[in-house]
Short mmCIF file of C-alpha atoms (C1' of nucleotides) in Angstrom, two decimals:
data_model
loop_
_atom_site.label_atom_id
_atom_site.label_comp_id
_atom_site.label_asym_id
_atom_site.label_seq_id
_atom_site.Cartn_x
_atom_site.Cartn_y
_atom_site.Cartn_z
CA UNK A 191 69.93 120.53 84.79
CA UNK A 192 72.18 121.18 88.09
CA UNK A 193 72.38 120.37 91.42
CA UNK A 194 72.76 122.85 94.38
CA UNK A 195 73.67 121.32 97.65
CA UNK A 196 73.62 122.97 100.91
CA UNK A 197 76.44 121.63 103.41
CA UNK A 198 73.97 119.79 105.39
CA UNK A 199 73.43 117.41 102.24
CA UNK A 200 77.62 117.40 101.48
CA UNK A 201 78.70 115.97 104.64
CA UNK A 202 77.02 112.33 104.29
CA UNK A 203 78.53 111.94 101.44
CA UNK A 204 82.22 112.72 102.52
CA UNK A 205 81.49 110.93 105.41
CA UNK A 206 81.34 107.64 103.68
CA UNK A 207 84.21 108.52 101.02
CA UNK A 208 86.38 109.64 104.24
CA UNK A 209 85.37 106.24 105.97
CA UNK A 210 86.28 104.13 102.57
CA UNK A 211 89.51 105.97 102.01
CA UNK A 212 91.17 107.11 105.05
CA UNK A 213 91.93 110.41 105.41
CA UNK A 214 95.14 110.51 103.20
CA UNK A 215 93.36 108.48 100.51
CA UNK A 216 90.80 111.01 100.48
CA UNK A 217 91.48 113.76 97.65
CA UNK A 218 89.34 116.27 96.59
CA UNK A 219 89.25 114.75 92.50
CA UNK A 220 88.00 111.60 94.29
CA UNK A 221 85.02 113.05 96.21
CA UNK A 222 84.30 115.16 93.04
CA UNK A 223 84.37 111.79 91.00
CA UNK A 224 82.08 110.00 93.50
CA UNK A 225 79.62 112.66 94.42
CA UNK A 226 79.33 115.38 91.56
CA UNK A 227 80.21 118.07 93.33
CA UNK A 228 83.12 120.17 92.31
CA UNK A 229 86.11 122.10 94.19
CA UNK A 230 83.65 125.36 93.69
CA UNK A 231 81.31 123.70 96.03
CA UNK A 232 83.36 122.19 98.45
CA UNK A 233 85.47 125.30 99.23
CA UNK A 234 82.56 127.92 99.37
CA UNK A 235 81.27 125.06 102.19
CA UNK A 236 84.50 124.52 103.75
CA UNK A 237 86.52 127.21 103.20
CA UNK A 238 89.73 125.28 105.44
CA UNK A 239 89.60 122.68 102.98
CA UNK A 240 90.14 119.02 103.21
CA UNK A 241 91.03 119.01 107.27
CA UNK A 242 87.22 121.06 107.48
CA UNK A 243 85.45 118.74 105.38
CA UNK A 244 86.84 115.90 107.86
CA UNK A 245 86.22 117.71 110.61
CA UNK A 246 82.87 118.34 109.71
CA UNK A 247 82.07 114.53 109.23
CA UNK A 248 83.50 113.40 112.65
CA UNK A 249 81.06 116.82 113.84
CA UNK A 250 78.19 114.81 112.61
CA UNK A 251 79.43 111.44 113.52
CA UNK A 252 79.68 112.44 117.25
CA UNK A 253 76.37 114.69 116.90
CA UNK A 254 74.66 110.92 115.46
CA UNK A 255 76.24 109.02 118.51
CA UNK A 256 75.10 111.53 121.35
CA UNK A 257 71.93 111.75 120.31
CA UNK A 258 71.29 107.92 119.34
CA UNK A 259 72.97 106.74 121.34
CA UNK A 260 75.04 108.45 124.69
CA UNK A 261 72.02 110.45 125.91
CA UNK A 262 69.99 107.66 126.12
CA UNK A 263 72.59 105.92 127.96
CA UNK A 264 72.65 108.58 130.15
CA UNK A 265 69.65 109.86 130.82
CA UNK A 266 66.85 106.86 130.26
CA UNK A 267 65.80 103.51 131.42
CA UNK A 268 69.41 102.15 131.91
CA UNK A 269 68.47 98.83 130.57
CA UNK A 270 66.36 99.84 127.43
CA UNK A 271 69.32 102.63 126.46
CA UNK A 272 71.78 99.26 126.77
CA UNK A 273 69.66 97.36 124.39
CA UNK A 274 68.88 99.98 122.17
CA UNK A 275 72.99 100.57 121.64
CA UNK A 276 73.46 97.32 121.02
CA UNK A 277 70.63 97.67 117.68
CA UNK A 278 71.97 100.78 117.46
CA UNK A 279 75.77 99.84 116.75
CA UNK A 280 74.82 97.34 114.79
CA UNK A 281 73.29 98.98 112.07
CA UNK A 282 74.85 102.04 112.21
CA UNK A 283 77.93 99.92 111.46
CA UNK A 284 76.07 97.91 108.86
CA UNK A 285 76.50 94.85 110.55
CA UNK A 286 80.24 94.73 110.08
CA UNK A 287 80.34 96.47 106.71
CA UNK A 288 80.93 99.91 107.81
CA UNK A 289 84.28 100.74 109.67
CA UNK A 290 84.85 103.43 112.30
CA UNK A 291 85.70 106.36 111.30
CA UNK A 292 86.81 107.88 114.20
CA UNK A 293 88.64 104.90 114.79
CA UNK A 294 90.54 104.43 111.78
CA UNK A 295 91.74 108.42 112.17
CA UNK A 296 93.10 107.12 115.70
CA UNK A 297 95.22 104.43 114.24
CA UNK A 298 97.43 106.53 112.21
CA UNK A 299 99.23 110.24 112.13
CA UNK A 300 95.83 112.29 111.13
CA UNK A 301 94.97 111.54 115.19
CA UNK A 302 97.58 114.09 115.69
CA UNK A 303 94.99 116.25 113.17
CA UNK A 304 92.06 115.37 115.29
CA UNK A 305 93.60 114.47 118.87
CA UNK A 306 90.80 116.41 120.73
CA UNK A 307 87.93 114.86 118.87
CA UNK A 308 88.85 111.54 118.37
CA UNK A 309 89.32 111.16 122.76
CA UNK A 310 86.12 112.78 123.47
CA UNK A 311 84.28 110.79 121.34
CA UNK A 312 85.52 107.56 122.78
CA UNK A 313 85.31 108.91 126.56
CA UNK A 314 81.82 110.25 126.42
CA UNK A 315 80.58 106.74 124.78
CA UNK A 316 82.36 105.16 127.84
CA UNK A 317 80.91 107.63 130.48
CA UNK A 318 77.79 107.36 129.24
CA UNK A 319 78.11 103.10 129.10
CA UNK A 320 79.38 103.16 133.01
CA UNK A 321 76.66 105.34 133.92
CA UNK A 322 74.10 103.18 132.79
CA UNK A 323 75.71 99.90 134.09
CA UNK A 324 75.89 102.06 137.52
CA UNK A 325 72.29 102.74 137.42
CA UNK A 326 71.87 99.18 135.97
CA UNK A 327 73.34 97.76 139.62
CA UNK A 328 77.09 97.88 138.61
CA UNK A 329 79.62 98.82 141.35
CA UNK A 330 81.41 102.24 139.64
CA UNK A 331 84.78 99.93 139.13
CA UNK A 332 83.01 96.95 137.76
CA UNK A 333 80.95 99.33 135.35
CA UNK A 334 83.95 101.17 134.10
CA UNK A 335 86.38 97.96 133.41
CA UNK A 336 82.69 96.56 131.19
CA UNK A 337 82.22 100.06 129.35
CA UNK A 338 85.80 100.01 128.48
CA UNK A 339 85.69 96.07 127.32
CA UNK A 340 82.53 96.92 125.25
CA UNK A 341 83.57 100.23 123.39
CA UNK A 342 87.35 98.77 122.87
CA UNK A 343 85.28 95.24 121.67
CA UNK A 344 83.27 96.65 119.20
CA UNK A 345 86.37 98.70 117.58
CA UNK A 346 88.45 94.98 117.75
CA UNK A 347 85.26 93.87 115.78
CA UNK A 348 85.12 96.08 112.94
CA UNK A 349 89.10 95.66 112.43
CA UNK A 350 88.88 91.55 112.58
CA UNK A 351 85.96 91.27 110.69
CA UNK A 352 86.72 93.92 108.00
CA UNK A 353 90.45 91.79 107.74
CA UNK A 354 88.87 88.37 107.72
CA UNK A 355 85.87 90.10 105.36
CA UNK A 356 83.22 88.33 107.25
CA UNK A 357 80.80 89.93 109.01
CA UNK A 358 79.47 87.24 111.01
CA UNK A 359 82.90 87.83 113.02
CA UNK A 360 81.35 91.56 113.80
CA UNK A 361 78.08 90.61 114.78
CA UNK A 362 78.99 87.53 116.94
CA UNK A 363 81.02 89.70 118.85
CA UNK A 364 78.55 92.09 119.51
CA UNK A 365 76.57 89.13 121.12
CA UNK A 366 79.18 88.14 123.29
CA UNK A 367 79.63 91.51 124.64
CA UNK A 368 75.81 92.07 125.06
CA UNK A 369 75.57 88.87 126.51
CA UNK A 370 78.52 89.93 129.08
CA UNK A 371 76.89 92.80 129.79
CA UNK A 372 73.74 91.28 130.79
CA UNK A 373 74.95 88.94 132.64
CA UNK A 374 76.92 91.91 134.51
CA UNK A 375 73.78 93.56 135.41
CA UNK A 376 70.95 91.34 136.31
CA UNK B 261 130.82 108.85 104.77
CA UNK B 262 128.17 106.62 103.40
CA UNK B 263 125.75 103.76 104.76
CA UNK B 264 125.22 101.15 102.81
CA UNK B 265 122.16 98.85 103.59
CA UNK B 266 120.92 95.50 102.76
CA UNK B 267 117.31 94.69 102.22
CA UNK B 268 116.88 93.19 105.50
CA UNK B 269 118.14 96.34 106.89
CA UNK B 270 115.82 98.35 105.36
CA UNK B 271 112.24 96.72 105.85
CA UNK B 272 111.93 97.34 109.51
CA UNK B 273 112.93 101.01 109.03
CA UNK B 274 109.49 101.04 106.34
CA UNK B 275 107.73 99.05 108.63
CA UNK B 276 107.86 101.98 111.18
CA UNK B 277 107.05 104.93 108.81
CA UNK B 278 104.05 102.81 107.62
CA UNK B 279 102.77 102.06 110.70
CA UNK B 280 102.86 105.93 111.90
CA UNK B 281 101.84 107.31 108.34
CA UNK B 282 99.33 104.80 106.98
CA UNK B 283 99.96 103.25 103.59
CA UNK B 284 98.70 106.30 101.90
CA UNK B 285 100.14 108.24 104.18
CA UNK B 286 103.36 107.18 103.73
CA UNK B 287 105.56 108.75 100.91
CA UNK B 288 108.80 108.39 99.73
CA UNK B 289 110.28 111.81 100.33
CA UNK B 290 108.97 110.86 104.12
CA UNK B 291 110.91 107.50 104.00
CA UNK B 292 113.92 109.47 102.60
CA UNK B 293 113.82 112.26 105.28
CA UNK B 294 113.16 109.80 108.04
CA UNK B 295 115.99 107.07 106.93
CA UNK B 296 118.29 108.84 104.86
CA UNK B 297 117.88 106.45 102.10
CA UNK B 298 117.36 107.62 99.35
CA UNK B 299 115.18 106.50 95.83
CA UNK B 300 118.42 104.72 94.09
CA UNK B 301 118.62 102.63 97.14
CA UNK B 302 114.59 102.07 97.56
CA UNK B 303 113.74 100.81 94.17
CA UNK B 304 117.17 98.69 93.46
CA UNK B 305 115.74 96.88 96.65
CA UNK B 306 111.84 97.20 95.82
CA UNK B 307 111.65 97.27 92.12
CA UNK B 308 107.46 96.99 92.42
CA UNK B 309 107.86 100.43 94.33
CA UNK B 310 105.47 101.40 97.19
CA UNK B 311 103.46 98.58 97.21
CA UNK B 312 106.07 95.63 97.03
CA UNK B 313 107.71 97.89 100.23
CA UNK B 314 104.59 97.34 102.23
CA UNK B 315 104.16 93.54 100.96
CA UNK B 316 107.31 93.37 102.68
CA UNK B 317 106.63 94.74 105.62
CA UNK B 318 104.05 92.74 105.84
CA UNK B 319 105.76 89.60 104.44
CA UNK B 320 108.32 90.46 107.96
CA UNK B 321 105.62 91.07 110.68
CA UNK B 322 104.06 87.80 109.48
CA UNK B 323 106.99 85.58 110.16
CA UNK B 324 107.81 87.57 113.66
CA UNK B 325 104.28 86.02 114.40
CA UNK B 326 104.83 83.03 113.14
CA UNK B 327 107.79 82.43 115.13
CA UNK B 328 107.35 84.10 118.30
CA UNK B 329 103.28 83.36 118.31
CA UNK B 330 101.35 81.10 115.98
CA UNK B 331 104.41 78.56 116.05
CA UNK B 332 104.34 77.69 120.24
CA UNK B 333 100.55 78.06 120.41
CA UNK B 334 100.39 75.15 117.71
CA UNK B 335 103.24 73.40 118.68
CA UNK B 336 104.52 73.99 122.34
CA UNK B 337 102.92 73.64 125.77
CA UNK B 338 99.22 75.07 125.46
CA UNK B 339 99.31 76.86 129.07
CA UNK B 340 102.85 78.56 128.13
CA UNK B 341 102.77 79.31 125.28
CA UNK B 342 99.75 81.15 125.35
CA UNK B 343 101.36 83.13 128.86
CA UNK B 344 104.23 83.67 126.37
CA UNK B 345 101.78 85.13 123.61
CA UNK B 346 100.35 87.77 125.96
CA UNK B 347 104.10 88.86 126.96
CA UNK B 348 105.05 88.65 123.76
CA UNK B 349 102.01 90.87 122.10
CA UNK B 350 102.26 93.44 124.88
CA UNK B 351 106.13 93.99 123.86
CA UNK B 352 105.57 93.82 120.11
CA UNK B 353 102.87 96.60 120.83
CA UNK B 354 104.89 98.73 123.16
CA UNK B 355 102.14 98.36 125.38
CA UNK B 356 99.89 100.43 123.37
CA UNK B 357 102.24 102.47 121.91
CA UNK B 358 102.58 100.83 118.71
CA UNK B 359 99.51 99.98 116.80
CA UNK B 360 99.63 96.96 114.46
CA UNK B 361 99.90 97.70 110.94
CA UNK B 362 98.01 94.89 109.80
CA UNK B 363 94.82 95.39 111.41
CA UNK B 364 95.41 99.65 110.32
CA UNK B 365 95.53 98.34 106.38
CA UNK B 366 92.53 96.61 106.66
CA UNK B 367 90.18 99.49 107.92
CA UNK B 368 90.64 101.79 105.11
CA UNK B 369 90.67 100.95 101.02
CA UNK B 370 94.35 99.67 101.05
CA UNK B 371 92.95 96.12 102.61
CA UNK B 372 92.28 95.59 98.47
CA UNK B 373 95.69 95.45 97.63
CA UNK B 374 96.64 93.24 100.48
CA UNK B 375 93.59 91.13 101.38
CA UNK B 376 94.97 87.78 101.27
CA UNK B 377 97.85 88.60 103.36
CA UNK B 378 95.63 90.58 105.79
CA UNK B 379 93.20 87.97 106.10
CA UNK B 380 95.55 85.25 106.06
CA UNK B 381 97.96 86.99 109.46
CA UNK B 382 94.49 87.08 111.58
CA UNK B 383 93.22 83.75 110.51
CA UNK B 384 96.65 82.27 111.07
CA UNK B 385 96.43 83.54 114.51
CA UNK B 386 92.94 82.70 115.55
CA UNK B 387 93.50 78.83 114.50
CA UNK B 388 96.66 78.98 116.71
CA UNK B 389 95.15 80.15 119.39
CA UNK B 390 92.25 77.68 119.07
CA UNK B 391 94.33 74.74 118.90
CA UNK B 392 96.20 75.68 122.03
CA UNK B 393 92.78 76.15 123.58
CA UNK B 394 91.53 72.60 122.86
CA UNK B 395 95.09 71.02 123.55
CA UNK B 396 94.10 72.54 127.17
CA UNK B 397 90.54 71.38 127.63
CA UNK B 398 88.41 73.45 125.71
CA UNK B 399 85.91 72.05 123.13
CA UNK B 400 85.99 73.51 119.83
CA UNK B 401 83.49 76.04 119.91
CA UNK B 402 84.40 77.59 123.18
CA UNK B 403 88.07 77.52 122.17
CA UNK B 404 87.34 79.12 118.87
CA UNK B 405 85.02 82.03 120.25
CA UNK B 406 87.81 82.86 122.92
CA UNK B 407 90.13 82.91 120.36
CA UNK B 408 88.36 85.30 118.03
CA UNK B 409 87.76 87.01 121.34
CA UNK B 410 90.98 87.46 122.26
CA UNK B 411 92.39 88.65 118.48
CA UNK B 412 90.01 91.05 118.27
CA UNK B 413 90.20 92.33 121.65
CA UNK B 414 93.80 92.90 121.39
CA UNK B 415 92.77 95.12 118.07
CA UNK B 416 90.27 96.95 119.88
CA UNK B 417 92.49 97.77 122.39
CA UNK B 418 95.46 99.13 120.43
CA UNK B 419 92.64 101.32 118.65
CA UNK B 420 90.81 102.65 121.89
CA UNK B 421 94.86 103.25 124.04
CA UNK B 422 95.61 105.23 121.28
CA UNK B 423 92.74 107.33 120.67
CA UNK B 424 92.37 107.99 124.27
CA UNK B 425 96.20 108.49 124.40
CA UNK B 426 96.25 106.34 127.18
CA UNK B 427 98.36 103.15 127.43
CA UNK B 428 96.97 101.52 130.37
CA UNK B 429 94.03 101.19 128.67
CA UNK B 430 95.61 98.29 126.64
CA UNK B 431 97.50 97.02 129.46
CA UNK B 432 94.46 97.00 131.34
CA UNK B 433 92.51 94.93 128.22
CA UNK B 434 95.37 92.74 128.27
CA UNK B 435 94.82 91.50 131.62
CA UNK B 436 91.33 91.23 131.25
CA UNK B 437 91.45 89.02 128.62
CA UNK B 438 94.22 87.19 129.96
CA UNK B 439 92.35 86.06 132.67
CA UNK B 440 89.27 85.10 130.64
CA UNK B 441 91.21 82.50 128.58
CA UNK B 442 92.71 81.40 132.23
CA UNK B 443 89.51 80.81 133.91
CA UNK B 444 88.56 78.93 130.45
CA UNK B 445 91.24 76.74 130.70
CA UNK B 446 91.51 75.16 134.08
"C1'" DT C 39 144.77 93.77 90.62
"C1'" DG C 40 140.86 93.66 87.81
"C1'" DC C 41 136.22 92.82 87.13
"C1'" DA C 42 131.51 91.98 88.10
"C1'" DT C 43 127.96 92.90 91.21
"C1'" DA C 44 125.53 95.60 94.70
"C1'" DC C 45 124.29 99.76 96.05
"C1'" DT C 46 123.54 105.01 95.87
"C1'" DG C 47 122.68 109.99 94.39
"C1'" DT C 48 120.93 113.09 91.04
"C1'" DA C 49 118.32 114.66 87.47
"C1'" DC C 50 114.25 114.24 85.36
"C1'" DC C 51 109.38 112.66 83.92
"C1'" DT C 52 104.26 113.04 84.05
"C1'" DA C 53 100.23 113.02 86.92
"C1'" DT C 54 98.05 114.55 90.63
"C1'" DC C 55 97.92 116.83 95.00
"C1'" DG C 56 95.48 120.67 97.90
"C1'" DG C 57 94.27 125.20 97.18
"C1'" DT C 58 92.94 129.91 94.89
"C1'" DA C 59 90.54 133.22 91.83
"C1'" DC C 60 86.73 134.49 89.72
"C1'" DA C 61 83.03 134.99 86.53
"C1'" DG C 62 78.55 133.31 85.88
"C1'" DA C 63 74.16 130.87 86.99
"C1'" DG C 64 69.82 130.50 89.97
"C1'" DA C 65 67.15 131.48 93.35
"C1'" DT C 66 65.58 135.03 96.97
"C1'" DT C 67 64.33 139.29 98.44
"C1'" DG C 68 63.16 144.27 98.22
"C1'" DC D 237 62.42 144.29 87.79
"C1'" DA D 238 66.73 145.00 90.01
"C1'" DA D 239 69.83 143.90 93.43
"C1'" DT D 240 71.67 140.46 96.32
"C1'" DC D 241 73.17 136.21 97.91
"C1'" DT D 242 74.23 131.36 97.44
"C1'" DC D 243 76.15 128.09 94.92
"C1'" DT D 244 78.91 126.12 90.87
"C1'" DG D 245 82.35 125.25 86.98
"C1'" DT D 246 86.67 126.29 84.99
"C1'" DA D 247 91.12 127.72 84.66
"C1'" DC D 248 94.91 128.10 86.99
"C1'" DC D 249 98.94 127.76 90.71
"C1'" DG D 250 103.18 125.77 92.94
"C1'" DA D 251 104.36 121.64 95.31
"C1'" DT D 252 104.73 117.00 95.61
"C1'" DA D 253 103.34 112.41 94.31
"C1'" DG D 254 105.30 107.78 92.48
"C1'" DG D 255 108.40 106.25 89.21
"C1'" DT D 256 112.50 105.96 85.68
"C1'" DA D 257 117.25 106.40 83.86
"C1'" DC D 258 121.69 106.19 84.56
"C1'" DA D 259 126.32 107.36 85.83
"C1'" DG D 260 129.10 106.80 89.76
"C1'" DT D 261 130.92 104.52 93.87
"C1'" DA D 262 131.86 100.72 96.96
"C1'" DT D 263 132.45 95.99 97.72
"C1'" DG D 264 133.39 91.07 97.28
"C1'" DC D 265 135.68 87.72 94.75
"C1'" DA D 266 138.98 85.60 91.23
#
DNA sequence: TGCATACTGTACCTATCGGTACAGAGATTG
DNA sequence: CAATCTCTGTACCGATAGGTACAGTATGCA
């Protein structure tokens, strides 16, 4: 027996081994160790390689957050799309046991790899945020300085709470900025 | 012509590469070619290699906290030593221009080989910070959720200035949550 | 001055890195 | 059924990884 993948099923799967690893930790015997699938496979699907395959994942990664997430924020009920990030975030990032991705490229040199995706993604979940705190009541300032504290937050979350290995650290957090948030609004 | 270096000579020169390149990132041709020192020199100093180069880096950023940080927040005056900590952090950071190396290792799979120490730097500084809290008027669990607040905040920030590429937005967190422990406290 | 110690450069080792080439297997289509 | 297209496994490539061995050079101290 043998199993044929199509991209769409290959990019999960480095998404999480990209996440674990880093992108420098990441090498092509250790996704074929953890997944199956062999250098064949990978190249005929991403034919640039290892810097594809990455840039694929953070592709997904920012296609998951716009839809779940940004649109929402900037387009529905200002306060529902609010709650529903907060939910959203929190098991998306398992609670504390899933890092950032997109973050932890930013940290170190493969930003310079990534520059162009890393800022949008981080801007557009900020525009979107300040939007809906505008629409939410927010003075255009006020709602920019609380997007910024949130997004920035939840990144100082992950870090502290993946370093201290507790997740309660991540998931407190996340109710002190909700509760800020609210309290901004109403 | 030829430099001759001492251990402590050598650590803060690692502790830069590291920092930029990641711990996986980070190999020894690139600390050759960035330092001009060379293997002989690297493993008479580090004879555990790679990873006893980064235990000392940490081992070094630890006691700059310790001394210029965790030390006056336990110790000194609560109210300046904690205006002291926020001058201090937004020098050792470059104001965003320097990400902390620390809070980088724990994000991605080297946090295994250097948990305790990881764990043990934030934990360190959160109790600090706490106790200078309650030595100025806070109860206990106010001054220990402002202090997680803070540590995590100052993470968050140093990941969101630099994926954004912008520095003021750390400056700007800075401020923020320099205030918040100020209205806390009198 | 002589000797031990501290440091450095070079050569070399094996394992693994990212990447390429390509023939063959399976399914899809005409 | 034949031809085509998508996907896969294997064998390779040069370059570089981390690490070792060791002779040579400074340096500090008696």
């Amino acid at each position: 027996m043998k199993t044929v993948y199509e991209r769409t099923d290959v990019v999960p799967l480095l998404a999480e081994i990209f996440r674990e690893l880093g992108y420098e930790g990441t090498s092509l015997s250790r996704i074929t160790e953890r997944t199956g699938i062999g250098k064949g496979s990978l190249y005929h699907f991403f034919p640039g390689g290892k810097e594809e395959m990455a840039s694929a994942v953070i592709a997904e990664i920012d296609a998951w957050f716009e839809h779940a997430i940004y649109r929402p924020l900037r387009n529905d009920d200002a306060g529902k799309a609010i709650a529903a990030m907060w939910t959203n975030v929190n098991d998306y990032f398992r609670s504390g046991g899933r890092i950032c991705l997109v973050g932890a490229f930013a940290l170190d040199d493969t930003r310079e790899r990534f520059s162009a995706a890393i800022g949008d993604y981080f801007i557009r979940w900020i525009d979107a945020l300040c939007s809906a705190l505008m629409r939410a009541g927010c003075t255009g300032e006020k709602a920019q300085a609380l997007a910024e504290e949130c997004v920035s937050g939840i990144q100082g979350a992950l870090v502290l709470s993946r370093a201290l290995g507790d997740k309660t650290v991540f998931t407190r957090s996340l109710e002190t900025l909700a509760k800020r948030l609210d309290a901004a609004v109403r």
